[in-house]
Amino acid sequence: MGKRTKKVGITGKYGTRYGSTLRKLLRKIEVSQHSTYRCVFCGKDNVKRTCVGIWECKSCRKVVAGGAYTLSTPAAITVRSTIGRLRKAMSESA
């Protein structure tokens, strides 16, 4: 079977509706939400989105709360690095 959507990818289901710019933005979101992510517990690429903000590893069955479309949001990455930096500063001063 030949490839049906060369340019538009997953957003081919919308046809010519909604405009090309919106379909391009939606394509980025839908590709990220349907892809698999690496599990922080077992290290395998088996984390899939079950519903909005809920991510489950298919191999170790761990359930993680994350972003709506990606496993970790940019804000969560910033908070994680800030907490690590503050913990390091606390341990050095004590």
Tab-separated table of C-alpha atoms in Angstrom:
chain	number	residue	atom	x	y	z
A	1	MET	CA	0.000	0.000	0.000
A	2	GLY	CA	1.408	3.369	-0.996
A	3	LYS	CA	1.950	6.292	1.281
A	4	ARG	CA	-1.131	8.506	1.144
A	5	THR	CA	-0.066	11.692	2.920
A	6	LYS	CA	3.430	12.776	2.019
A	7	LYS	CA	3.290	16.405	3.156
A	8	VAL	CA	0.565	16.665	5.752
A	9	GLY	CA	1.144	13.481	7.743
A	10	ILE	CA	-1.275	12.826	10.604
A	11	THR	CA	-3.341	15.934	9.817
A	12	GLY	CA	-4.429	14.541	6.472
A	13	LYS	CA	-7.662	13.512	8.159
A	14	TYR	CA	-8.724	17.170	8.238
A	15	GLY	CA	-8.484	17.552	4.450
A	16	THR	CA	-8.536	21.176	3.280
A	17	ARG	CA	-10.371	22.441	6.364
A	18	TYR	CA	-9.082	24.840	9.064
A	19	GLY	CA	-6.187	26.382	7.081
A	20	SER	CA	-2.644	25.194	6.552
A	21	THR	CA	-1.073	27.096	9.446
A	22	LEU	CA	-3.450	25.642	12.030
A	23	ARG	CA	-2.996	22.161	10.582
A	24	LYS	CA	0.797	22.527	10.856
A	25	LEU	CA	0.505	23.528	14.516
A	26	LEU	CA	-1.875	20.657	15.179
A	27	ARG	CA	0.454	18.230	13.431
A	28	LYS	CA	3.262	19.051	15.857
A	29	ILE	CA	0.962	18.518	18.837
A	30	GLU	CA	-0.576	15.283	17.563
A	31	VAL	CA	2.772	13.750	16.636
A	32	SER	CA	4.154	14.480	20.109
A	33	GLN	CA	1.107	13.141	21.929
A	34	HIS	CA	1.010	9.866	19.971
A	35	SER	CA	4.735	9.116	20.199
A	36	THR	CA	6.378	6.942	22.854
A	37	TYR	CA	8.666	8.371	25.513
A	38	ARG	CA	11.444	6.901	27.661
A	39	CYS	CA	10.404	5.638	31.095
A	40	VAL	CA	12.414	7.136	33.965
A	41	PHE	CA	11.875	3.980	36.051
A	42	CYS	CA	12.799	1.130	33.680
A	43	GLY	CA	14.572	3.035	30.872
A	44	LYS	CA	12.506	1.598	28.017
A	45	ASP	CA	10.737	3.605	25.302
A	46	ASN	CA	7.282	2.434	26.335
A	47	VAL	CA	5.548	5.437	27.905
A	48	LYS	CA	2.299	6.248	26.096
A	49	ARG	CA	-0.445	8.758	26.794
A	50	THR	CA	-3.613	7.201	28.202
A	51	CYS	CA	-5.628	10.411	28.600
A	52	VAL	CA	-4.941	14.130	29.108
A	53	GLY	CA	-1.923	14.471	31.410
A	54	ILE	CA	-1.740	10.755	32.325
A	55	TRP	CA	1.179	8.729	30.947
A	56	GLU	CA	1.655	4.991	31.470
A	57	CYS	CA	4.673	2.760	30.879
A	58	LYS	CA	3.590	-0.401	29.090
A	59	SER	CA	6.470	-2.516	30.432
A	60	CYS	CA	6.706	-1.616	34.142
A	61	ARG	CA	3.071	-0.405	34.447
A	62	LYS	CA	4.049	2.833	36.229
A	63	VAL	CA	1.657	5.761	35.807
A	64	VAL	CA	3.076	9.295	35.691
A	65	ALA	CA	1.354	12.669	35.615
A	66	GLY	CA	2.774	14.922	32.923
A	67	GLY	CA	1.796	17.470	30.338
A	68	ALA	CA	-1.263	17.251	28.135
A	69	TYR	CA	0.647	16.593	24.908
A	70	THR	CA	4.204	15.723	26.048
A	71	LEU	CA	5.488	13.723	28.997
A	72	SER	CA	7.267	16.667	30.610
A	73	THR	CA	6.454	20.324	30.047
A	74	PRO	CA	9.054	23.114	29.733
A	75	ALA	CA	7.846	24.538	33.045
A	76	ALA	CA	8.399	21.186	34.768
A	77	ILE	CA	11.937	20.984	33.379
A	78	THR	CA	12.674	24.476	34.726
A	79	VAL	CA	11.276	23.612	38.166
A	80	ARG	CA	13.259	20.359	38.291
A	81	SER	CA	16.531	22.117	37.475
A	82	THR	CA	15.812	24.907	39.995
A	83	ILE	CA	15.100	22.417	42.771
A	84	GLY	CA	18.321	20.563	41.961
A	85	ARG	CA	20.304	23.793	42.000
A	86	LEU	CA	18.802	24.846	45.354
A	87	ARG	CA	19.452	21.413	46.887
A	88	LYS	CA	23.068	21.590	45.763
A	89	ALA	CA	23.430	25.071	47.281
A	90	MET	CA	21.868	23.895	50.573
A	91	SER	CA	24.213	20.887	50.825
A	92	GLU	CA	27.291	23.028	50.088
A	93	SER	CA	26.383	25.645	52.704
A	94	ALA	CA	25.606	23.082	55.429
